[in-house]
Short mmCIF file of C-alpha atoms and ligand atoms in Angstrom, two decimals:
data_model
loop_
_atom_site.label_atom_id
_atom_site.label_comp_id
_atom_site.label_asym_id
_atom_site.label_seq_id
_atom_site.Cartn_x
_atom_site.Cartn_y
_atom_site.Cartn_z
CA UNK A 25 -37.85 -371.45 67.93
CA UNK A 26 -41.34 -369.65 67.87
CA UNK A 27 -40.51 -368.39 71.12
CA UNK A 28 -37.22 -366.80 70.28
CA UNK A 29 -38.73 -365.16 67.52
CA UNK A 30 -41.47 -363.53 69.14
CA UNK A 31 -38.19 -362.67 71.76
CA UNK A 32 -36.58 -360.58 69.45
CA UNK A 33 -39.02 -358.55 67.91
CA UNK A 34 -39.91 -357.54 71.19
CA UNK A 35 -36.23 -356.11 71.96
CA UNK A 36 -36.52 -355.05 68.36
CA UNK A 37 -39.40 -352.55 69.16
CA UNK A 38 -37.51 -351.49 71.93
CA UNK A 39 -35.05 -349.49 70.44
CA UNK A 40 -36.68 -346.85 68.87
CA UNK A 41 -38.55 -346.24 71.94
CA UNK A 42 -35.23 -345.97 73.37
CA UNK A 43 -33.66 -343.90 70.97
CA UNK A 44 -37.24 -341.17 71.44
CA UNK A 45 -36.46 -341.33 75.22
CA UNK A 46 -33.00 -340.45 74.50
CA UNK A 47 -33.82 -337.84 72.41
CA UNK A 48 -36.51 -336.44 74.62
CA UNK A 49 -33.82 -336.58 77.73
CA UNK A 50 -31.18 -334.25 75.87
CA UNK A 51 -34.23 -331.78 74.86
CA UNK A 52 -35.36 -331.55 77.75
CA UNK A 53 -32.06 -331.08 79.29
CA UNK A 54 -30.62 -328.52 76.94
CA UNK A 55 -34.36 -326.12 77.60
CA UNK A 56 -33.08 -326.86 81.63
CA UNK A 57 -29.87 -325.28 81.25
CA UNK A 58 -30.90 -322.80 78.96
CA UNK A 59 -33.47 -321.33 81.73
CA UNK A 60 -30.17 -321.88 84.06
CA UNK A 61 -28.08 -319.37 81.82
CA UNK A 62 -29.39 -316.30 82.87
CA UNK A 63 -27.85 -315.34 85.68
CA UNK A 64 -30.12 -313.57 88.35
CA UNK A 65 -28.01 -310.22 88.28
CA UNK A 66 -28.71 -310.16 84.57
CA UNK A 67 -32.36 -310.35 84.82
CA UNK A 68 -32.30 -308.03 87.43
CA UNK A 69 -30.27 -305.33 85.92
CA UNK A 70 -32.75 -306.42 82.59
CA UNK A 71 -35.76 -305.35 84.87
CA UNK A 72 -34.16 -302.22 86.40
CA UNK A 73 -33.29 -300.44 83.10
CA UNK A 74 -36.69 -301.76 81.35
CA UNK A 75 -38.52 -298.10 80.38
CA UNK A 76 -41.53 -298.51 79.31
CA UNK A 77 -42.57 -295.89 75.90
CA UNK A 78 -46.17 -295.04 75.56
CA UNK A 79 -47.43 -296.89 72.99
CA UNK A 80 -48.11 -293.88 71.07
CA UNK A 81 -45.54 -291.37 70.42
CA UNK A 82 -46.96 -288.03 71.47
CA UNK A 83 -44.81 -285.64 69.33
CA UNK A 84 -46.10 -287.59 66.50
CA UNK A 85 -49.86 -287.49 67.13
CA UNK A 86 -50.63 -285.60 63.82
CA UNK A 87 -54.12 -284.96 63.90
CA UNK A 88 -54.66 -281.35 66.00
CA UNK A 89 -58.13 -280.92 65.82
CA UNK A 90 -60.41 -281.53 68.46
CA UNK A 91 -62.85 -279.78 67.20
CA UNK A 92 -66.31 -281.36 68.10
CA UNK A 93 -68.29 -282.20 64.63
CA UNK A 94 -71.83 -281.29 65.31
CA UNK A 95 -74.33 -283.79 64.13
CA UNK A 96 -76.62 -283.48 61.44
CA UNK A 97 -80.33 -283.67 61.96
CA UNK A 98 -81.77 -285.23 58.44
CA UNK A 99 -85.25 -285.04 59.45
CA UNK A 100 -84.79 -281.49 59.07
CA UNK A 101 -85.45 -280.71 55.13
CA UNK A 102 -82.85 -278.08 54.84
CA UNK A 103 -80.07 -280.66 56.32
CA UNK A 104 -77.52 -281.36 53.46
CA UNK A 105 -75.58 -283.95 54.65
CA UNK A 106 -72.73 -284.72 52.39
CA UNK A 107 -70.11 -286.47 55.28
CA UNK A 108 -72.17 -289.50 54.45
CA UNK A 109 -70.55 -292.07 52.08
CA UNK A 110 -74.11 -293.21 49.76
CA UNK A 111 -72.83 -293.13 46.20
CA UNK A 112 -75.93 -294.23 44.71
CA UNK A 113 -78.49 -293.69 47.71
CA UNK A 114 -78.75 -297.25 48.29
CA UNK A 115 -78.72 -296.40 52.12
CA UNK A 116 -82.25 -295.22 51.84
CA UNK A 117 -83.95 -297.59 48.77
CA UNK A 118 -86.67 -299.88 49.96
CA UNK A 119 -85.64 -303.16 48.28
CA UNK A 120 -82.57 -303.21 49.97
CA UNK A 121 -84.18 -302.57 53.20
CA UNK A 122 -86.75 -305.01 52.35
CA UNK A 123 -84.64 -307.75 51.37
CA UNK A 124 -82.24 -307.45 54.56
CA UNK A 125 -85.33 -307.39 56.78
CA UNK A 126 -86.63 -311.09 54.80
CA UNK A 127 -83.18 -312.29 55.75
CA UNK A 128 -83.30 -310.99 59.40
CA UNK A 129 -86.39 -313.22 59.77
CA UNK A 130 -84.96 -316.16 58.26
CA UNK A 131 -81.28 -316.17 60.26
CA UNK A 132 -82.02 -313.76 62.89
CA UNK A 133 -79.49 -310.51 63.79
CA UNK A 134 -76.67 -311.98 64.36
CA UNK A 135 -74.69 -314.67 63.57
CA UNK A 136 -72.44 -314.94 66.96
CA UNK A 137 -69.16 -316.49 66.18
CA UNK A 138 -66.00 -315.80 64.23
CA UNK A 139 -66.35 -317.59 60.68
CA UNK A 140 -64.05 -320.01 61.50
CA UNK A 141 -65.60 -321.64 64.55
CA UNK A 142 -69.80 -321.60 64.14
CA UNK A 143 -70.19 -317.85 62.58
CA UNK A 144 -70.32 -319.17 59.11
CA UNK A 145 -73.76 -319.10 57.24
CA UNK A 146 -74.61 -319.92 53.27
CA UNK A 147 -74.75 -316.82 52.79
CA UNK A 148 -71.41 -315.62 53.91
CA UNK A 149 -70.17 -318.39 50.82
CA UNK A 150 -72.80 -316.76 48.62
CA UNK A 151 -71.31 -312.89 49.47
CA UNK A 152 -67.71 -314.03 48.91
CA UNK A 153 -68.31 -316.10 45.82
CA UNK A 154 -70.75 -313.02 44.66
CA UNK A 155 -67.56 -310.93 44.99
CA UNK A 156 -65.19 -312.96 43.50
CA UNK A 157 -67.01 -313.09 40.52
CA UNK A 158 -67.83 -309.88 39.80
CA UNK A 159 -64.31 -308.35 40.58
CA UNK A 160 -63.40 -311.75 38.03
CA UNK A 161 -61.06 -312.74 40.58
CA UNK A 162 -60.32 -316.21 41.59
CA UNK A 163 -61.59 -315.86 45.54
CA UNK A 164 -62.68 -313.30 47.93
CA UNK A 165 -62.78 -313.17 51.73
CA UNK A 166 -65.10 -311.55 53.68
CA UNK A 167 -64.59 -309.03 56.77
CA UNK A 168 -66.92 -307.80 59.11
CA UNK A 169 -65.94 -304.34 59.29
CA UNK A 170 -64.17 -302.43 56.72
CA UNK A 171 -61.70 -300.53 58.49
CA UNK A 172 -60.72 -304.33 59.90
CA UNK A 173 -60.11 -305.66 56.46
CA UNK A 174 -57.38 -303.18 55.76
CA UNK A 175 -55.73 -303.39 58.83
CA UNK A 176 -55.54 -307.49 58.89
CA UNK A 177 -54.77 -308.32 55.73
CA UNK A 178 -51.75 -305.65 55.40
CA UNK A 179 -50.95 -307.86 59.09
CA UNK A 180 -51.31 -311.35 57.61
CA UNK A 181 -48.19 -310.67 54.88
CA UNK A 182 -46.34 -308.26 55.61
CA UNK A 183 -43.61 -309.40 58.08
CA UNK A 184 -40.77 -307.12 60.12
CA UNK A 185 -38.06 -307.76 57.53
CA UNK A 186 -39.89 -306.77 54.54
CA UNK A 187 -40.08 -303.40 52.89
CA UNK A 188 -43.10 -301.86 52.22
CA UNK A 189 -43.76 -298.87 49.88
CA UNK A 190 -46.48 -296.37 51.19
CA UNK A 191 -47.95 -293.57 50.04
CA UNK A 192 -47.44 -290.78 52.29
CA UNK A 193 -51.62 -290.03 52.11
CA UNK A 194 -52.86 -293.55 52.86
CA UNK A 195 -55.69 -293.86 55.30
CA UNK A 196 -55.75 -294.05 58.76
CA UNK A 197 -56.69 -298.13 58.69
CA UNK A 198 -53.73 -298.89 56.60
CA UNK A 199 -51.61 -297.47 58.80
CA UNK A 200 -52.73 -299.50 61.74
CA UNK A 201 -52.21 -302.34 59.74
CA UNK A 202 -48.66 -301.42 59.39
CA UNK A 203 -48.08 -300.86 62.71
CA UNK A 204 -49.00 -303.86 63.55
CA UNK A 205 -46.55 -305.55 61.18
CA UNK A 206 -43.60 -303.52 62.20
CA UNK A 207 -42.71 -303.81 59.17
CA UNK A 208 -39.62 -301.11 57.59
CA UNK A 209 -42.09 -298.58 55.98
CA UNK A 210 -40.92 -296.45 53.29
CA UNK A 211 -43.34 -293.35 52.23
CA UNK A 212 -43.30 -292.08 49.42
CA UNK A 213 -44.59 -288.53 47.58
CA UNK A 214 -48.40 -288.71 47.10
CA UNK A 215 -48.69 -290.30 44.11
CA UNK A 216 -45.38 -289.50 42.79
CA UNK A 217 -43.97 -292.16 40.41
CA UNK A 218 -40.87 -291.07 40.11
CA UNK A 219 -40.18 -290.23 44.03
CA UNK A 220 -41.42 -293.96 44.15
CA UNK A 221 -39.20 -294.67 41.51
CA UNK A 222 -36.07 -293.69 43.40
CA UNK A 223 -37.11 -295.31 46.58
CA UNK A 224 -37.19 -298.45 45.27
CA UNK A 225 -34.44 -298.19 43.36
CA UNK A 226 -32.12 -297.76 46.62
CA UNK A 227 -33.81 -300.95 48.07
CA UNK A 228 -33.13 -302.57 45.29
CA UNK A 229 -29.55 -301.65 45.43
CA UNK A 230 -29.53 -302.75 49.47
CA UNK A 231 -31.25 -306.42 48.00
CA UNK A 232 -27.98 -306.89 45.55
CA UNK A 233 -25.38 -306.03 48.44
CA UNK A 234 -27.48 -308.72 51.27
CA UNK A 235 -27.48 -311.22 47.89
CA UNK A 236 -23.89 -310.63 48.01
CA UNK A 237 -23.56 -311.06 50.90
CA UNK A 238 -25.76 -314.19 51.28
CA UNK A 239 -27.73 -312.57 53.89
CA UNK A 240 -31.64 -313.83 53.94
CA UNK A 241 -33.12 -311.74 51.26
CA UNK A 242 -36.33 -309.81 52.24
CA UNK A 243 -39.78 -309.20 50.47
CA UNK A 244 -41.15 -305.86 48.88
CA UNK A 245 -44.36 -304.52 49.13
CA UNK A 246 -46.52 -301.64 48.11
CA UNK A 247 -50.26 -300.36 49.40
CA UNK A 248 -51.67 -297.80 47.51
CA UNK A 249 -55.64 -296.66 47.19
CA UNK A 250 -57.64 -296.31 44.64
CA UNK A 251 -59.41 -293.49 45.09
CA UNK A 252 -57.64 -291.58 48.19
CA UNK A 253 -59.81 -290.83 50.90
CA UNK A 254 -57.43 -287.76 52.18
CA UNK A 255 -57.09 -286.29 49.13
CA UNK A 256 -59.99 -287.66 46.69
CA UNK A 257 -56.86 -288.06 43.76
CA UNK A 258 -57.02 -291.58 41.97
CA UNK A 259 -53.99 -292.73 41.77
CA UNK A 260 -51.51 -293.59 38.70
CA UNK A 261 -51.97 -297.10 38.88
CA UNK A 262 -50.36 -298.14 35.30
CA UNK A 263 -47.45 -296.67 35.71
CA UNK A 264 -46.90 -297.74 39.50
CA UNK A 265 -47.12 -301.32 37.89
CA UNK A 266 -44.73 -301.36 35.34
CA UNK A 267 -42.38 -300.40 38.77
CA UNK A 268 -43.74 -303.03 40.49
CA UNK A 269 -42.80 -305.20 37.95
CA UNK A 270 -39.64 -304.08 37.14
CA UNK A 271 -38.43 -303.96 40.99
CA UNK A 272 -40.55 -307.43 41.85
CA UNK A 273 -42.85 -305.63 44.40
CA UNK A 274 -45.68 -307.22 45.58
CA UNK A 275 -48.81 -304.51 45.31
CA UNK A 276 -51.93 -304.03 47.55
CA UNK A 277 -54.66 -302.21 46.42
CA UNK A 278 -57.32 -300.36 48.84
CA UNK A 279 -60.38 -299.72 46.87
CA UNK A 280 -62.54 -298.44 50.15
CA UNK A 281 -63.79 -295.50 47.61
CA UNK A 282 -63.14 -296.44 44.40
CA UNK A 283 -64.92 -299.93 44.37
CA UNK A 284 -68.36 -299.59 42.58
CA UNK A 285 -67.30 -296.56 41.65
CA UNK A 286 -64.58 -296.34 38.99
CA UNK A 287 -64.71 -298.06 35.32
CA UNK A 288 -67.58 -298.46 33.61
CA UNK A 289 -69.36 -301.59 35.89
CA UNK A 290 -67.37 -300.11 38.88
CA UNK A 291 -65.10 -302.83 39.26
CA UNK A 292 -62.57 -300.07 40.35
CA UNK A 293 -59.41 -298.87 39.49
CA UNK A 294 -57.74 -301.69 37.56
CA UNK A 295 -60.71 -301.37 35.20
CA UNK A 296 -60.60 -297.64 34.99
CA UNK A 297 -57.22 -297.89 33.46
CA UNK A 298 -58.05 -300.87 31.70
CA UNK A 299 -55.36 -302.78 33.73
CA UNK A 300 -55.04 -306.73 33.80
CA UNK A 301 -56.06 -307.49 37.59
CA UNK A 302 -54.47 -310.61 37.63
CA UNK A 303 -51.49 -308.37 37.65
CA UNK A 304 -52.33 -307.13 41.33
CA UNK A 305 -51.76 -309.56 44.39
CA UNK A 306 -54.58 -308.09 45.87
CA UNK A 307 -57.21 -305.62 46.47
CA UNK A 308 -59.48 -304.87 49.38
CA UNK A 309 -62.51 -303.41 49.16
CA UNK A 310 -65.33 -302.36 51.34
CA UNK A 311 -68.51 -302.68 51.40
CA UNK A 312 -69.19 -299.58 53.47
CA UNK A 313 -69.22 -297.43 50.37
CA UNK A 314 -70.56 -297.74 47.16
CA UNK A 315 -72.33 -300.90 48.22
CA UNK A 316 -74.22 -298.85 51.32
CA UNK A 317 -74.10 -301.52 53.79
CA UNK A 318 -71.09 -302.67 56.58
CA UNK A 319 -67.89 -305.03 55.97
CA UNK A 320 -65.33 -305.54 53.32
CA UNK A 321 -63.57 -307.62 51.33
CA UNK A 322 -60.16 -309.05 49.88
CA UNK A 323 -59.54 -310.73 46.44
CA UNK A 324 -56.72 -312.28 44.54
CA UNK A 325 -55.94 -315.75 43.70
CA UNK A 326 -56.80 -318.59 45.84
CA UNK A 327 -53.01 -319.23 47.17
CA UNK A 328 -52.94 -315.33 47.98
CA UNK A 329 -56.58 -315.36 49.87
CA UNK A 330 -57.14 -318.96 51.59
CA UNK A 331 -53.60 -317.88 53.94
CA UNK A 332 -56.16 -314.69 55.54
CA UNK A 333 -58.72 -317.57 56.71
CA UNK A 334 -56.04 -318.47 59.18
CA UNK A 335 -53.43 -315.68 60.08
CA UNK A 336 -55.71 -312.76 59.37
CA UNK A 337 -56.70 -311.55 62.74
CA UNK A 338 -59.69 -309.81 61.48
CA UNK A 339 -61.26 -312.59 59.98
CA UNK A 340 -60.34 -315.18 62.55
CA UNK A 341 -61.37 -313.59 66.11
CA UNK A 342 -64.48 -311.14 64.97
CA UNK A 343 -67.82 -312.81 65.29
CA UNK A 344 -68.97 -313.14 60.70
CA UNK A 345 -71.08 -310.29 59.64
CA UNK A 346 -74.40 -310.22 60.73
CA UNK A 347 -76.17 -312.27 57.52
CA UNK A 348 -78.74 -309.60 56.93
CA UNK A 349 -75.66 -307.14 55.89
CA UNK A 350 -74.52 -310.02 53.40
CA UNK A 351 -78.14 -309.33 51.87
CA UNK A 352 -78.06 -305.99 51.82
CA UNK A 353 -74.64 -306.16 49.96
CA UNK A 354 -75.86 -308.57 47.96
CA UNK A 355 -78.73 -306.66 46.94
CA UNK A 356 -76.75 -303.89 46.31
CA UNK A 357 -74.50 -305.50 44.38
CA UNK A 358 -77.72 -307.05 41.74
CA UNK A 359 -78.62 -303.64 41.65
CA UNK A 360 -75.55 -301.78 40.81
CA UNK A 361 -75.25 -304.76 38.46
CA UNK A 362 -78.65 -304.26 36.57
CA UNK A 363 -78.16 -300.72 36.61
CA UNK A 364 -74.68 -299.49 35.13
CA UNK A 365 -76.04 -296.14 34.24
CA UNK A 366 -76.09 -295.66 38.17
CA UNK A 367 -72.13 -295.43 37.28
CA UNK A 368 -71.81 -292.89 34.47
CA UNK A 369 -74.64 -290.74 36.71
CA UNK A 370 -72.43 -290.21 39.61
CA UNK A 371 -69.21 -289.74 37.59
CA UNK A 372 -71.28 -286.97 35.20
CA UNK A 373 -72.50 -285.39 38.92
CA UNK A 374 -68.90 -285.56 40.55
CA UNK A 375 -67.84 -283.71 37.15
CA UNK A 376 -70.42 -281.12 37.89
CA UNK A 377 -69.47 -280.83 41.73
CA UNK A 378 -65.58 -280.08 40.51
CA UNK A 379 -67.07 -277.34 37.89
CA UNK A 380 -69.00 -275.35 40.67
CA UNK A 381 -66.51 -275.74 42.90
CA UNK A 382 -63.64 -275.12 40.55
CA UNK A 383 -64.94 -271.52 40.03
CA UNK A 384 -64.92 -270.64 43.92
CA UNK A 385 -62.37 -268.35 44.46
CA UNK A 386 -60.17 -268.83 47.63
CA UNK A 387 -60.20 -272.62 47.65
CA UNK A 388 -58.30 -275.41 46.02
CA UNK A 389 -59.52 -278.59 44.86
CA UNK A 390 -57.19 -281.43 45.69
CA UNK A 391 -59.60 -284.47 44.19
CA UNK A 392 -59.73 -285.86 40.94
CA UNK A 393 -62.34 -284.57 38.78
CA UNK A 394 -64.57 -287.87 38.32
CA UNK A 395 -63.97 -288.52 42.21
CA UNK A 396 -66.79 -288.26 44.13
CA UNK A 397 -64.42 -287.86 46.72
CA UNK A 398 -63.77 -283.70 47.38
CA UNK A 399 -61.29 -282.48 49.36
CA UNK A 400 -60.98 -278.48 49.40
CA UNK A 401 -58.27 -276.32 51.35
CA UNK A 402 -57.71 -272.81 51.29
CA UNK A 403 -55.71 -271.62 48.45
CA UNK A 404 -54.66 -268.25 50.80
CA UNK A 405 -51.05 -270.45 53.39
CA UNK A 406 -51.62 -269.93 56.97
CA UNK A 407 -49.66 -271.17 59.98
CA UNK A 408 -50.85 -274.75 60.69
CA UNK A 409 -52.84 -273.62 63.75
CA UNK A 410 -54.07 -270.79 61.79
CA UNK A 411 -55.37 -272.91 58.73
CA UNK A 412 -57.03 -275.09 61.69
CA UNK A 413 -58.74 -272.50 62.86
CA UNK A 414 -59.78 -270.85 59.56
CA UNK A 415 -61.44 -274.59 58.68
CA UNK A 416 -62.96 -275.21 61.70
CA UNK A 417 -64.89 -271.58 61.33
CA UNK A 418 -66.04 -272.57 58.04
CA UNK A 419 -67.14 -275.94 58.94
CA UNK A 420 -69.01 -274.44 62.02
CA UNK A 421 -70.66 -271.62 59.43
CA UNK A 422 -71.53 -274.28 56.82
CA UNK A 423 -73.32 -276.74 59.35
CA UNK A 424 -75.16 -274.01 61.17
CA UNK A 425 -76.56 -273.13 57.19
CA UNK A 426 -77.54 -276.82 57.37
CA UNK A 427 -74.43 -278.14 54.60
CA UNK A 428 -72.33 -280.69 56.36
CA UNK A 429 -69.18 -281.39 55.49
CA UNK A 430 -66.32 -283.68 56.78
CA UNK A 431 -62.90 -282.45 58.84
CA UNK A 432 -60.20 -283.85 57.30
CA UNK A 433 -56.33 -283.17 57.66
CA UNK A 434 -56.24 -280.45 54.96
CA UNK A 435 -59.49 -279.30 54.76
CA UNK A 436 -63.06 -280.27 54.06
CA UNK A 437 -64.21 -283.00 52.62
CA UNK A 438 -67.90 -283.99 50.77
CA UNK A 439 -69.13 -287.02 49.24
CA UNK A 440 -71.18 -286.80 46.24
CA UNK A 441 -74.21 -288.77 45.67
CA UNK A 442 -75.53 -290.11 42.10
CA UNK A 443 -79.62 -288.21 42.75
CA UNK A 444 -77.52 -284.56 43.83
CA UNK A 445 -79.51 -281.60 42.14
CA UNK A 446 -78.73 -278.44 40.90
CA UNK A 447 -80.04 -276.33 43.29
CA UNK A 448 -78.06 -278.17 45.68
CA UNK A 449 -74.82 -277.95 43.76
CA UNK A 450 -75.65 -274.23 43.71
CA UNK A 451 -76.40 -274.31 47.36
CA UNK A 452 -72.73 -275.78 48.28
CA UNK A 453 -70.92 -273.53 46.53
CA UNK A 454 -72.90 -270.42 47.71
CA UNK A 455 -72.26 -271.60 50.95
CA UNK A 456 -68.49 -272.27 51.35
CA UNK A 457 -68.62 -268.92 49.25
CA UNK A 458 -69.96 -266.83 51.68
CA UNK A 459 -68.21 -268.62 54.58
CA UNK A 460 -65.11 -267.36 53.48
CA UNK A 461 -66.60 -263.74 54.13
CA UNK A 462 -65.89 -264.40 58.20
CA UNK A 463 -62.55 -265.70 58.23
C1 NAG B 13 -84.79 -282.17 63.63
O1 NAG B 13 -85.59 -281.45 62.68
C2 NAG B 13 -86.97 -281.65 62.83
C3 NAG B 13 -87.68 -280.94 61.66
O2 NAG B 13 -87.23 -279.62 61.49
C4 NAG B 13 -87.39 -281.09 64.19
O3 NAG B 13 -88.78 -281.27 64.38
C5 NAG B 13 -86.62 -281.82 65.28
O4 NAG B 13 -86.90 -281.24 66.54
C6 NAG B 13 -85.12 -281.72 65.04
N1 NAG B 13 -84.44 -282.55 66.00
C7 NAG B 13 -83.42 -282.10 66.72
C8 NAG B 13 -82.81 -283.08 67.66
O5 NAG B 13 -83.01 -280.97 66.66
C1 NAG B 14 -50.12 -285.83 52.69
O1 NAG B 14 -48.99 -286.21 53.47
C2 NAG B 14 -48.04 -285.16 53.68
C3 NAG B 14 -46.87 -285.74 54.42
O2 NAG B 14 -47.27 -286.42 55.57
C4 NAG B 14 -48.68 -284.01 54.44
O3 NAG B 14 -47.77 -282.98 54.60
C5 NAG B 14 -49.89 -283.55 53.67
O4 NAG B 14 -50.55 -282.56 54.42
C6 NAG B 14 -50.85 -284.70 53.39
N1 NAG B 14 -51.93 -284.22 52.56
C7 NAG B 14 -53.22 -284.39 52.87
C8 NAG B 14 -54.20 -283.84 51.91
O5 NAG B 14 -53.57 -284.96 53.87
#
């Protein structure tokens, strides 16, 4: 009787072994014949027509000038070097240096792996939890190099079917980011809410046909900046929301200039307009500004963030930033804290920048006037190569004077800096003045 028993079960657990082999067998049979399908005269005539396209499109390379930017020798005291990003001039203050060189003797240099294998240090947690906090956010991620953060974390949502709104003046990084994605990009006017307006009207019109049609419905997105590093213009984030919210798009914020700077603690743009933030999926922010020292950032909600720690590339396959740089940021971050009249200064000297520059004659100003972002171009039109030209003479005259500026698509570009004097002020606008003179 025992005996049978014990019989039975054994056959018993036999048969879903049998049924797994049987299952296994048909897999493995069906991947077989699959490989089988192709026929060799296919794959052949598949190899024989295969072209391969650069990976850049040459007629689309838009940048034209090659011109070589000289480099600015500060230990010179007539050197005004105003390509530098150092909002509040933390690149040169002693605590800060001070502090970071404390934590290079306590960790070392580097930290030598990506975060999520052995690259992750206490105070990588403290940096991110710093961040979250002060942006009152619910978590923040941490990237070791801030044109990597933009890049990535555009990659880690944005998919090939979805749509994705653009501003036609978004920076260089974001742009990689979406061509990574491959993702169906639709640019609109520089901040132009109702160009937007109308492009995402016809998508929406496209979503109700696919619903119609039961076709998998797709995901809308939109990445705007802050502060615009190509034109210095903040732009009109309350009104881009209420679109966002009546079209359901998802938005992105990139805050590379405009965190630390804008609203009165610098918490950026959503605080500038007095905007909920809860009511943005994300922003990314670097710490390569404002902050003076190397990385950047993301935060939203937890849901939105903890999904970067493992699909964005950025994050996972850089070695962490070096811990020292957390300090420094960290520092930075106390100080800009303790010091919120750091804030008002800069926005009361990027004011005073736009007046000088406002009375040049033969330039415009593109920026906003509390940016300290400022982008000029020549008000006179030229042929494209001849407005090249023209700004590459000026920016040669200007830097031999000892004023450095920055080459950008349009024009020239100039930081301002929170301890800028008069006389310098003065001295910019003199310059650019007279270099108009030899064009
Ligand atoms: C930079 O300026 C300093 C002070 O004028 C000068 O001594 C030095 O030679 C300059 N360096 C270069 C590389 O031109
Ligand atoms: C903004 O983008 C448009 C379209 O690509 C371009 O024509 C314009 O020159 C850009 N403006 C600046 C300041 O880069």
């Amino acid at each position: 009787m025992v005996n049978l028993y014990s019989d039975s079960v054994k056959y018993l657990s036999l048969i879903p072994l049998t049924i797994v082999f049987i299952i296994l067998l048909i897999v493995l049979t069906k991947k077989r014949n699959r490989k089988q399908g192709i026929p060799q005269e296919v794959i052949e005539e598949r190899i024989r027509n295969f072209q391969p396209k650069p990976l850049i499109d040459p007629d689309n390379i838009v940048n034209d000038n090659t011109l070589e930017r000289l480099q600015p020798n500060e230990s010179d005291p007539d050197c005004l070097n105003l390509v530098k990003v150092n909002y509040y001039c933390f690149l040169d203050n002693l605590d800060i240096r001070r502090s970071a060189e404390t934590c290079i003797k306590k960790y070392g240099v580097g930290s030598c792996g990506p975060r999520g294998f052995y690259g992750t240090i206490d105070i990588h947690l403290l940096l991110e939890d710093r961040l979250a906090k002060f942006m009152q956010m619910e978590e923040a991620v941490l990237y070791s190099y801030g044109f990597s953060t933009i890049a990535s974390a555009i990659g880690a949502y944005c998919k090939k079917s979805d749509y994705i709104f653009v501003d036609e003046n978004i920076s260089f990084c974001a742009k990689q980011g979406l061509l990574a994605t491959k993702g169906r990009e639709i640019y609109f006017k520089h901040n132009d809410v109702n160009d937007l307006e109308a492009k995402m009207h016809s998508i929406s019109q496209l979503e109700d046909k696919d619903k119609n049609q039961k076709k998998k419905i797709f995901r809308k997105f939109i990445i705007i900046e802050g502060i615009y590093g190509a034109t210095g213009q903040i732009c009109p984030l309350p009104e881009i929301l209420t679109l966002c919210k009546k079209y359901k798009v998802r938005i992105f914020i990139d805050e590379t200039y405009s965190f630390g700077v804008l609203g009165t603690t610098g918490k950026g743009v959503t605080e500038h307009f007095g905007v909920d933030r809860s009511e943005v999926d994300m922003i990314m922010g670097s710490l390569e500004g404002a902050l003076g020292s190397i990385g950047g950032f993301c935060v939203g909600a937890s849901v939105i963030i903890e999904h970067q720690r493992l699909s964005g590339l950025g994050y996972c396959f850089s070695a962490s930033l070096p811990p020292f740089l957390c300090q420094a940021s960290l520092c930075a971050l106390d100080k800009l804290e303790q010091c919120p009249e750091y804030i008002s200064t800069l926005k009361d000297v990027s004011v005073s920048v736009n007046n000088a520059l406002s009375n040049l004659k033969g330039y415009t100003i593109l920026n906003s006037d509390i940016s300290p972002v400022k982008v000029l171009t020549l008000s006179k039109s030229f042929s494209r190569e001849e407005r090249i030209s023209n700004v590459n003479k000026i920016y040669t005259y200007c830097a031999q004077k000892g004023l450095y500026l920055d080459l950008v698509d349009m024009g020239l570009r100039l930081h301002c800096h929170m301890q800028m004097p008069d006389p310098a002020i003065d001295r910019i606008k003199d310059t650019l003045s007279d270099a108009l003179k030899i064009i």
